[in-house]
Amino acid sequence: MPQPNHISKLGVPDPATLDDDLRAIWQKCVDKLGFVPNVFSTYSLKPQRLRNFMATYNEIMLSDSGLSKLEREMVAVVVSSANRCYYCLVAHGAAVRALSGDPELGEMMALNYRVAKLDRRQRAMLDYTWKLTTTPWLVDDADRAVLRKAGLTDHDIFDLSETIAFFNLSNRMATATDMMPNREYHRTNR
Amino acid sequence: MPQPNHISKLGVPDPATLDDDLRAIWQKCVDKLGFVPNVFSTYSLKPQRLRNFMATYNEIMLSDSGLSKLEREMVAVVVSSANRCYYCLVAHGAAVRALSGDPELGEMMALNYRVAKLDRRQRAMLDYTWKLTTTPWLVDDADRAVLRKAGLTDHDIFDLSETIAFFNLSNRMATATDMMPNREYHRTNR
Amino acid sequence: MPQPNHISKLGVPDPATLDDDLRAIWQKCVDKLGFVPNVFSTYSLKPQRLRNFMATYNEIMLSDSGLSKLEREMVAVVVSSANRCYYCLVAHGAAVRALSGDPELGEMMALNYRVAKLDRRQRAMLDYTWKLTTTPWLVDDADRAVLRKAGLTDHDIFDLSETIAFFNLSNRMATATDMMPNREYHRTNR
Amino acid sequence: MPQPNHISKLGVPDPATLDDDLRAIWQKCVDKLGFVPNVFSTYSLKPQRLRNFMATYNEIMLSDSGLSKLEREMVAVVVSSANRCYYCLVAHGAAVRALSGDPELGEMMALNYRVAKLDRRQRAMLDYTWKLTTTPWLVDDADRAVLRKAGLTDHDIFDLSETIAFFNLSNRMATATDMMPNREYHRTNR
Amino acid sequence: MPQPNHISKLGVPDPATLDDDLRAIWQKCVDKLGFVPNVFSTYSLKPQRLRNFMATYNEIMLSDSGLSKLEREMVAVVVSSANRCYYCLVAHGAAVRALSGDPELGEMMALNYRVAKLDRRQRAMLDYTWKLTTTPWLVDDADRAVLRKAGLTDHDIFDLSETIAFFNLSNRMATATDMMPNREYHRTNR
Amino acid sequence: MPQPNHISKLGVPDPATLDDDLRAIWQKCVDKLGFVPNVFSTYSLKPQRLRNFMATYNEIMLSDSGLSKLEREMVAVVVSSANRCYYCLVAHGAAVRALSGDPELGEMMALNYRVAKLDRRQRAMLDYTWKLTTTPWLVDDADRAVLRKAGLTDHDIFDLSETIAFFNLSNRMATATDMMPNREYHRTNR
């Protein structure tokens, strides 16, 4: 049976009807990636929310930080692994493969990060990622102390935590809308 | 032993050092509420992230929607109950009390929403809130069907889901920073 | 929608029909508290069980012990937090506020005790409370050793454990009968 | 390695030092059972609590009820199975064997009640037992409706719930004290 | 109500119709044990699978190993306790009683191994058994390090792990077929 | 940091030292697949166990059955998804891709089978797979009834259950030995 090729189960507006700023972004995506990520199409049902989502995403994932872009993508995938979010695992798994040049690292982050070879700082970051995602009520001073001992500054802990928090948001939007990842993600950087 | 009165465990900048737009918001908060919510102070460590957070928050909680403002606050509190987030339970519990004029409704949302008297649509919304928060991987078409049968449109499901998703973000930021709620929230609308 | 004002979903006898000893207690409650706690009314369906419940309650919560009355109420609230028992959280949350003079301490015990500032002995007591409530099968010698190291005697461990055990009983009776707390509890000592 | 033969890890007073009423009960136990149940010896550390425990136990397990004595013992064992309480599984497993004359029924209640052949009313009672023990916060009107449909009156639901609640207490006291069951229980009614 | 006496809910072929090699094994079982274990009868629905099951079972449980036969049976019962598998708890609980000469040890393994008096090596083995059974995804180098420190060689860890893995298989086959244990197991070595 | 390229953390014998029958299998693997699967190398530490493992595997996955080979591989991957077993997800995910010619189906089985488009029979099989893997103690007659209603015969239920049971074994062996999948699996049939 052919697998689903819908974008979202809550309906997607015709891109031609979107505001100019969004249509410009659509064009930029096509130029750069070859396609418009389905998360943008899904969110275009509520244009202002899409704008906020993109602003938040860009700031968290692309601005300067003590965490490298690869590390932020690794965190994104581990959150999505805990929440078993299909869209985010496929899209951000591809990002880990692209940024690391290591296809297996992407698979490990998606399937069980504990099998990966990581330095102590990265392992502490991912253990914290799992805990803040699955049992946030148990996180307290002792967890912050572990991160500091592994070398993270308070700004790093802020950035790490917001990355975790953000993917706990986007995982739930992807699941709630049954968002399908663009097929292009599957094949890149294998 | 006196309880903690810090704002965030990751450090908070002197408000006098903030950009003009943020200082204007601080002033508006003092004028309107009598205080600056600690979530803003906590986020001011990274000013651009604070701006994105406020834009997202205002759009989700205050813009037009098929869900009333009270319903969105009820959802906020039930997410925070599942995640046992102290800050959000205190601050948004106060909002439920204020908007409903029913102090017990706020307590019920915070402690166990299943004891509240709710119409079928609200109960369906809160059962979905609990499930998308605690076991997002189990959510599928059957859950959307229940919501539709209870009268929600696709736009309502989008708004409901994004409210749930957003508090799954903010609960984790509050827990990660050990954010304390402003003491004013405790006493209002009891 | 107005919230429920029933006492118990399993029926409550007319107080005028109760035995003399119970009617005397009803009168004493009215004189002292201004109302009869709904847990007594609920249990009056089976008068002998009410008598046993009151005797057990008074011995555990009010007799001499190495644990202060406030500490026993804190334990009561943390058990009820783990079990999300609305009646006990409201009634004993009020008791923590009354005995401590600290309204926030009551909220912290009800919502997530890990955010409270506690000395090592109290934190050890509450961590044990959580564990014996949620995963009793994992409790063994190592847990008793932690309590002893934090300064508890064997009599203290007995009293602490019986307080935890008792609220695991009363939480389940309150939930089973959908017992509503008297509204007076909400407003006191805020 | 020989298995433990202590009574309680929190110390047990010399029976000769107990008050007359308790020594009379000790004698009655020896006359009737051949031994003093270790739960009594454990609780004799605090004599008034022992008296309350015995009064509560006798009322719940032995007084007139719409639930037979065997059914109450079955409930006791299923609670103890969920909580994996060694003392109560051994002592009350023996009671199920004794009252039913069916050694396998005792084993099934202790190991997994779902394999037993039960009529609809008993299966509904034990499913409710499992739920009120393991996830009390999820119990609401729908659960009471199932019990009523299976033929239970409100008094039956009260008695059933208090039996469940009581063993949630006694399981935790047995675990907290590492109470060992008297060896006689193992061999009876096999 | 008499308890079930079926063998398997998926049908059992007439033993007279089995191939010669299997009928010879049936005869050997009757000669040695007095009965054919119901697991063999259940599996005889697919004769080749029965042969593989017996070969695997014999190699794991009976061949030379750094783990004694009693230890392997203890592991079998603890896996079955975690999975609450009635058949395996009854059949292998009897084996622990038989091999140890200690009826209480069998009960402890079945009900909650943490109450047993065990040397450090056995406790480490059973803690690992519980973890690899209930949360295999959390097992990593740190767990192997604990076992090595407790004296296990790599061959011992292999044997221990395969015993755990095998009963995770057989527990699921017994549950899937609602396999009933032969009644003889209940009464032996009490 | 380069990812691990070990085979097993419990040591692997030199293939040249293996018995003739195993060396012949090694050669056949190289001829057919281009490599020896690391699960064989890992198991070669105990040659007889390897022989049993291969016999069991071949019978379950390759013999005639009411379940297609693709369906058995889908079940294998869903078990491994529940247990988050890296080796089996990579190796059997590749098999789903190869047998179905649909790379996305493999990803869906590994990441969250609930997003896949499945007919009612396959969805019932995979829901049962998840339940028998994660909460085997809850499986009873009602679950077998659902499978029968979806069209499975008793032989189909046997085969389905044994496939589930077998991967609950092999997932735990892979995790226990930290078995790494051969790198070839990652790239095939993308």
Coordinates of N, CA, C and O in Angstrom, one line a residue, chain C residues 9-11 42-46 48-49 52-53 55-57 59-61 63-65 72 82-85 128 132-141 144 148 153-155 157-159 161-178, chain D residues 9-11 42-46 48-49 52-53 55-57 59-61 63-65 72 82-85 128 132-141 144 148 153-155 157-159 161-178:
Chain C
K9 N -20.0 10.7 45.8 CA -20.8 10.1 44.7 C -21.5 8.8 45.2 O -22.2 8.2 44.4
L10 N -21.2 8.4 46.4 CA -21.8 7.1 46.9 C -22.8 7.3 47.9 O -23.3 6.4 48.6
G11 N -23.3 8.6 48.1 CA -24.4 8.8 49.0 C -24.0 9.2 50.4 O -23.0 8.6 50.9
T42 N -18.7 11.7 54.2 CA -18.6 10.6 53.2 C -18.5 9.3 53.9 O -19.2 8.3 53.6
Y43 N -17.6 9.2 55.0 CA -17.4 8.0 55.7 C -18.6 7.6 56.6 O -18.7 6.5 57.0
S44 N -19.5 8.6 56.9 CA -20.6 8.3 57.8 C -21.6 7.3 57.2 O -22.5 6.8 57.8
L45 N -21.4 7.0 55.9 CA -22.2 5.9 55.3 C -22.0 4.6 56.0 O -22.8 3.7 56.0
K46 N -20.8 4.4 56.6 CA -20.5 3.2 57.3 C -19.9 3.7 58.7 O -18.6 3.9 58.8
Q48 N -19.0 2.6 61.7 CA -17.8 2.0 62.4 C -16.5 2.3 61.6 O -15.5 2.5 62.2
R49 N -16.6 2.4 60.3 CA -15.4 2.7 59.5 C -15.0 4.1 59.7 O -13.8 4.4 59.8
N52 N -13.1 4.2 63.0 CA -11.7 3.7 62.8 C -10.8 4.7 62.1 O -9.7 4.9 62.4
F53 N -11.4 5.3 61.1 CA -10.7 6.3 60.3 C -10.2 7.5 61.1 O -9.1 7.9 61.1
A55 N -9.9 7.6 64.4 CA -8.9 7.1 65.4 C -7.5 7.0 64.8 O -6.5 7.5 65.3
T56 N -7.5 6.4 63.6 CA -6.2 6.3 62.9 C -5.6 7.7 62.5 O -4.4 7.9 62.8
Y57 N -6.5 8.5 62.0 CA -6.0 9.8 61.6 C -5.5 10.6 62.7 O -4.4 11.2 62.6
E59 N -4.3 9.6 65.6 CA -3.0 9.0 66.1 C -1.9 9.4 65.2 O -0.8 9.8 65.7
I60 N -2.0 9.3 63.9 CA -0.9 9.5 63.0 C -0.6 11.0 62.9 O 0.6 11.4 62.9
M61 N -1.6 11.8 62.8 CA -1.3 13.2 62.5 C -1.1 14.1 63.8 O -0.5 15.2 63.7
S63 N -0.6 12.8 67.3 CA 0.1 12.3 68.5 C 1.6 12.7 68.5 O 2.1 13.3 67.5
D64 N 2.3 12.5 69.6 CA 3.7 12.9 69.7 C 4.5 12.1 68.6 O 4.3 10.9 68.4
S65 N 5.5 12.8 68.1 CA 6.3 12.1 67.0 C 7.6 12.9 66.8 O 7.6 14.1 67.1
R72 N 4.3 16.4 59.0 CA 3.4 15.3 58.6 C 2.4 15.8 57.6 O 2.0 15.1 56.7
A82 N 1.5 13.2 44.3 CA 1.9 12.0 43.5 C 0.6 11.3 43.0 O 0.6 10.9 41.8
N83 N -0.4 11.2 43.8 CA -1.6 10.5 43.4 C -2.7 11.5 42.8 O -3.7 11.0 42.4
R84 N -2.3 12.8 42.7 CA -3.2 13.8 42.1 C -4.6 13.7 42.8 O -5.7 13.7 42.0
C85 N -4.7 13.7 44.1 CA -6.0 13.6 44.8 C -6.5 15.0 45.2 O -5.9 15.6 46.1
Y128 N 11.7 10.2 49.8 CA 11.2 8.8 50.3 C 9.7 8.8 50.1 O 9.1 7.7 49.7
L132 N 8.0 5.8 48.0 CA 7.2 4.8 48.7 C 5.8 4.9 48.1 O 5.0 3.9 48.1
T133 N 5.4 6.0 47.6 CA 4.0 6.2 47.1 C 4.0 5.7 45.6 O 3.0 4.9 45.3
T134 N 5.0 6.0 44.8 CA 4.8 5.7 43.4 C 5.5 4.4 43.0 O 5.0 3.7 42.0
T135 N 6.5 4.0 43.6 CA 7.2 2.7 43.3 C 7.6 1.9 44.6 O 8.8 1.7 44.8
P136 N 6.6 1.5 45.4 CA 6.9 0.9 46.6 C 7.8 -0.3 46.5 O 8.6 -0.6 47.4
W137 N 7.7 -1.0 45.4 CA 8.4 -2.3 45.2 C 9.9 -2.0 45.1 O 10.7 -3.0 45.2
L138 N 10.4 -0.8 44.8 CA 11.8 -0.5 44.7 C 12.4 -0.1 46.0 O 13.6 0.1 46.1
V139 N 11.6 0.1 47.1 CA 12.1 0.5 48.4 C 12.8 -0.7 49.1 O 12.3 -1.7 49.2
D140 N 14.1 -0.4 49.5 CA 14.8 -1.5 50.3 C 15.8 -0.9 51.3 O 15.7 0.3 51.6
D141 N 16.7 -1.7 51.8 CA 17.6 -1.2 52.8 C 18.3 0.1 52.5 O 18.5 1.0 53.3
R144 N 16.2 3.1 53.6 CA 16.3 3.3 55.0 C 17.6 3.9 55.4 O 17.7 4.7 56.3
R148 N 18.3 7.3 57.6 CA 19.1 7.3 58.9 C 20.2 8.3 58.8 O 20.5 9.0 59.8
T153 N 15.5 8.5 63.2 CA 15.5 7.3 64.0 C 14.6 6.2 63.4 O 13.8 6.6 62.6
D154 N 14.6 5.0 64.0 CA 13.7 4.0 63.5 C 12.3 4.4 63.8 O 11.4 4.1 63.0
H155 N 12.0 5.0 65.0 CA 10.7 5.5 65.3 C 10.2 6.6 64.3 O 9.1 6.6 63.8
I157 N 11.2 6.8 61.2 CA 11.0 6.1 59.9 C 9.6 5.4 59.9 O 8.8 5.4 59.0
F158 N 9.3 4.9 61.1 CA 8.0 4.2 61.3 C 6.9 5.3 61.1 O 5.9 5.1 60.3
D159 N 7.0 6.4 61.8 CA 6.0 7.4 61.7 C 5.8 8.0 60.3 O 4.7 8.2 59.8
S161 N 6.7 6.6 57.5 CA 6.1 5.5 56.6 C 4.6 5.4 56.8 O 3.8 5.2 55.9
E162 N 4.2 5.4 58.1 CA 2.7 5.2 58.3 C 1.9 6.5 57.8 O 0.8 6.3 57.3
T163 N 2.5 7.6 57.9 CA 1.9 8.8 57.3 C 1.7 8.7 55.8 O 0.6 8.9 55.3
I164 N 2.8 8.3 55.2 CA 2.7 8.0 53.7 C 1.7 6.9 53.4 O 0.8 7.1 52.5
A165 N 1.7 5.8 54.1 CA 0.8 4.7 53.9 C -0.6 5.2 54.1 O -1.5 4.9 53.3
F166 N -0.9 6.0 55.1 CA -2.3 6.4 55.5 C -2.8 7.3 54.3 O -4.0 7.2 54.0
F167 N -2.0 8.2 53.8 CA -2.6 9.0 52.7 C -2.7 8.3 51.4 O -3.5 8.6 50.6
N168 N -1.9 7.2 51.3 CA -2.2 6.3 50.1 C -3.6 5.6 50.3 O -4.2 5.3 49.3
L169 N -4.0 5.4 51.5 CA -5.3 4.9 51.7 C -6.3 6.1 51.5 O -7.3 5.9 50.7
S170 N -6.2 7.2 52.2 CA -7.2 8.2 52.1 C -7.3 8.8 50.7 O -8.4 9.2 50.3
N171 N -6.2 9.0 50.0 CA -6.3 9.5 48.6 C -7.2 8.6 47.8 O -8.0 9.0 47.0
R172 N -7.1 7.3 48.0 CA -7.9 6.3 47.2 C -9.4 6.4 47.6 O -10.3 6.2 46.7
M173 N -9.7 6.6 48.9 CA -11.1 6.7 49.3 C -11.7 8.0 48.7 O -12.8 8.0 48.3
A174 N -10.9 9.1 48.7 CA -11.4 10.3 48.2 C -11.7 10.2 46.7 O -12.7 10.7 46.2
T175 N -10.8 9.6 46.0 CA -10.9 9.4 44.5 C -12.1 8.5 44.2 O -12.9 8.7 43.3
A176 N -12.2 7.4 45.0 CA -13.2 6.4 44.7 C -14.6 7.0 44.9 O -15.6 6.6 44.2
T177 N -14.8 7.9 45.8 CA -16.1 8.5 46.1 C -16.2 9.8 45.5 O -17.3 10.5 45.6
D178 N -15.2 10.3 44.7 CA -15.2 11.6 44.1 C -15.6 12.7 45.2 O -16.4 13.6 44.9
Chain D
K9 N 12.6 -4.5 60.0 CA 13.9 -3.8 60.0 C 13.9 -2.6 61.0 O 14.9 -1.9 61.1
L10 N 12.7 -2.3 61.6 CA 12.7 -1.1 62.4 C 12.6 -1.5 63.9 O 12.3 -0.7 64.8
G11 N 12.9 -2.8 64.2 CA 12.9 -3.2 65.6 C 11.5 -3.6 66.1 O 10.5 -3.1 65.7
T42 N 5.4 -6.3 64.2 CA 6.0 -5.1 63.7 C 5.3 -3.8 64.2 O 6.0 -2.9 64.6
Y43 N 4.0 -3.9 64.2 CA 3.2 -2.7 64.6 C 3.3 -2.5 66.1 O 2.9 -1.4 66.6
S44 N 3.7 -3.5 66.9 CA 3.7 -3.4 68.3 C 4.7 -2.4 68.8 O 4.7 -2.0 70.0
L45 N 5.6 -1.9 67.9 CA 6.5 -0.8 68.2 C 5.7 0.4 68.6 O 6.2 1.2 69.4
K46 N 4.5 0.6 68.1 CA 3.7 1.7 68.5 C 2.3 1.1 68.9 O 1.4 1.0 68.0
Q48 N -0.6 1.9 70.2 CA -1.9 2.5 69.8 C -2.2 2.3 68.3 O -3.3 2.1 67.9
R49 N -1.1 2.4 67.6 CA -1.3 2.2 66.1 C -1.6 0.8 65.8 O -2.4 0.6 64.8
N52 N -5.4 0.5 66.4 CA -6.1 1.0 65.3 C -6.1 0.2 64.0 O -7.1 0.0 63.3
F53 N -4.9 -0.3 63.7 CA -4.7 -1.2 62.6 C -5.6 -2.4 62.7 O -6.3 -2.8 61.7
A55 N -8.3 -2.8 64.5 CA -9.8 -2.5 64.4 C -10.2 -2.2 62.9 O -11.2 -2.7 62.5
T56 N -9.3 -1.5 62.2 CA -9.6 -1.2 60.8 C -9.6 -2.5 60.0 O -10.5 -2.8 59.2
Y57 N -8.6 -3.3 60.2 CA -8.5 -4.6 59.5 C -9.7 -5.5 59.7 O -10.3 -6.0 58.8
E59 N -12.7 -4.7 60.7 CA -14.0 -4.2 60.2 C -14.0 -4.4 58.6 O -15.0 -4.8 58.1
I60 N -12.9 -4.1 58.0 CA -12.9 -4.2 56.5 C -12.9 -5.6 56.0 O -13.7 -5.9 55.1
M61 N -12.2 -6.5 56.7 CA -12.1 -7.9 56.1 C -13.1 -8.8 56.7 O -13.4 -9.9 56.0
S63 N -16.3 -7.9 58.7 CA -17.7 -7.5 58.9 C -18.6 -7.9 57.7 O -18.1 -8.3 56.7
D64 N -19.9 -7.7 57.9 CA -20.8 -8.0 56.9 C -20.6 -7.1 55.7 O -20.3 -5.9 55.9
S65 N -20.7 -7.6 54.5 CA -20.5 -6.8 53.3 C -21.1 -7.5 52.1 O -21.3 -8.8 52.1
R72 N -12.9 -10.3 49.2 CA -12.0 -9.3 49.8 C -10.6 -9.7 49.9 O -9.7 -8.9 49.7
A82 N 0.0 -5.7 42.4 CA 0.4 -4.5 41.7 C 1.5 -3.8 42.4 O 2.4 -3.3 41.7
N83 N 1.5 -3.8 43.7 CA 2.6 -3.2 44.5 C 3.8 -4.1 44.8 O 4.7 -3.6 45.4
R84 N 3.7 -5.3 44.3 CA 4.8 -6.3 44.6 C 5.2 -6.4 46.0 O 6.4 -6.3 46.3
C85 N 4.2 -6.5 46.9 CA 4.5 -6.5 48.4 C 4.6 -8.0 48.8 O 3.6 -8.7 48.9
Y128 N -10.9 -2.8 38.4 CA -11.0 -1.6 39.2 C -9.9 -1.5 40.3 O -9.3 -0.5 40.6
L132 N -7.4 1.6 40.5 CA -7.4 2.5 41.7 C -6.1 2.4 42.5 O -5.6 3.3 43.1
T133 N -5.4 1.2 42.3 CA -4.1 1.0 42.9 C -3.0 1.7 42.1 O -2.2 2.5 42.7
T134 N -3.0 1.5 40.8 CA -1.8 2.0 40.0 C -2.0 3.4 39.4 O -1.0 4.1 39.3
T135 N -3.2 3.8 39.1 CA -3.4 5.1 38.5 C -4.7 5.7 39.1 O -5.6 6.0 38.4
P136 N -4.7 6.0 40.4 CA -5.9 6.5 41.0 C -6.4 7.8 40.4 O -7.6 8.0 40.4
W137 N -5.5 8.6 39.9 CA -5.9 9.9 39.3 C -6.8 9.7 38.0 O -7.4 10.7 37.6
L138 N -6.8 8.5 37.4 CA -7.6 8.3 36.2 C -9.0 7.8 36.6 O -9.8 7.7 35.7
V139 N -9.3 7.5 37.8 CA -10.6 7.0 38.2 C -11.6 8.1 38.2 O -11.4 9.1 38.9
D140 N -12.7 7.9 37.5 CA -13.8 8.9 37.6 C -15.2 8.2 37.4 O -15.3 7.0 37.6
D141 N -16.2 9.0 37.1 CA -17.6 8.5 37.0 C -17.7 7.2 36.1 O -18.5 6.3 36.4
R144 N -17.1 4.1 38.1 CA -18.2 3.7 39.0 C -19.3 3.2 38.2 O -20.0 2.2 38.6
R148 N -21.3 -0.4 38.7 CA -22.7 -0.5 38.9 C -23.4 -1.5 37.8 O -24.2 -2.3 38.2
T153 N -23.6 -2.4 44.3 CA -24.4 -1.3 44.8 C -23.4 -0.2 45.3 O -22.1 -0.5 45.3
D154 N -23.9 0.9 45.7 CA -23.0 2.0 46.3 C -22.2 1.5 47.5 O -21.1 1.8 47.7
H155 N -23.0 0.7 48.4 CA -22.3 0.2 49.5 C -21.2 -0.8 49.1 O -20.1 -0.9 49.7
I157 N -19.4 -0.7 46.4 CA -18.3 0.1 45.8 C -17.5 0.7 47.0 O -16.3 0.8 46.9
F158 N -18.2 1.2 48.0 CA -17.5 1.7 49.2 C -16.6 0.6 49.8 O -15.5 0.8 50.1
D159 N -17.2 -0.6 50.0 CA -16.4 -1.6 50.7 C -15.3 -2.1 49.8 O -14.1 -2.3 50.3
S161 N -13.7 -0.3 47.5 CA -12.7 0.8 47.5 C -11.9 0.9 48.8 O -10.7 1.1 48.8
E162 N -12.6 0.6 49.9 CA -11.9 0.7 51.2 C -10.9 -0.5 51.3 O -9.8 -0.3 51.9
T163 N -11.3 -1.6 50.8 CA -10.4 -2.8 50.9 C -9.1 -2.4 50.0 O -8.0 -2.7 50.5
I164 N -9.3 -1.9 48.8 CA -8.2 -1.5 48.0 C -7.4 -0.5 48.7 O -6.1 -0.6 48.7
A165 N -8.0 0.5 49.3 CA -7.3 1.6 49.9 C -6.5 1.1 51.1 O -5.3 1.4 51.3
F166 N -7.1 0.2 51.9 CA -6.4 -0.3 53.1 C -5.2 -1.1 52.7 O -4.1 -1.0 53.4
F167 N -5.2 -1.9 51.6 CA -4.0 -2.7 51.3 C -3.0 -1.8 50.6 O -1.8 -2.1 50.7
N168 N -3.4 -0.7 50.1 CA -2.4 0.3 49.6 C -1.7 0.9 50.8 O -0.5 1.3 50.7
L169 N -2.3 0.9 52.0 CA -1.7 1.3 53.2 C -0.8 0.2 53.7 O 0.4 0.4 53.9
S170 N -1.3 -1.0 53.9 CA -0.6 -2.0 54.5 C 0.6 -2.5 53.7 O 1.7 -2.9 54.2
N171 N 0.4 -2.5 52.3 CA 1.6 -2.9 51.5 C 2.8 -1.9 51.8 O 3.9 -2.3 51.8
R172 N 2.5 -0.6 51.9 CA 3.6 0.3 52.1 C 4.2 0.2 53.5 O 5.4 0.4 53.7
M173 N 3.4 -0.2 54.5 CA 4.0 -0.4 55.8 C 4.9 -1.7 55.8 O 6.0 -1.7 56.4
A174 N 4.4 -2.7 55.1 CA 5.2 -3.9 55.0 C 6.5 -3.7 54.3 O 7.6 -4.2 54.7
T175 N 6.4 -2.9 53.2 CA 7.7 -2.6 52.4 C 8.6 -1.7 53.2 O 9.8 -1.9 53.2
A176 N 8.0 -0.7 53.9 CA 8.8 0.2 54.6 C 9.6 -0.4 55.7 O 10.7 0.0 56.1
T177 N 9.0 -1.4 56.3 CA 9.7 -2.1 57.5 C 10.4 -3.4 57.0 O 11.0 -4.1 57.8
D178 N 10.3 -3.7 55.7 CA 10.9 -5.0 55.2 C 10.3 -6.2 56.0 O 11.1 -7.0 56.4

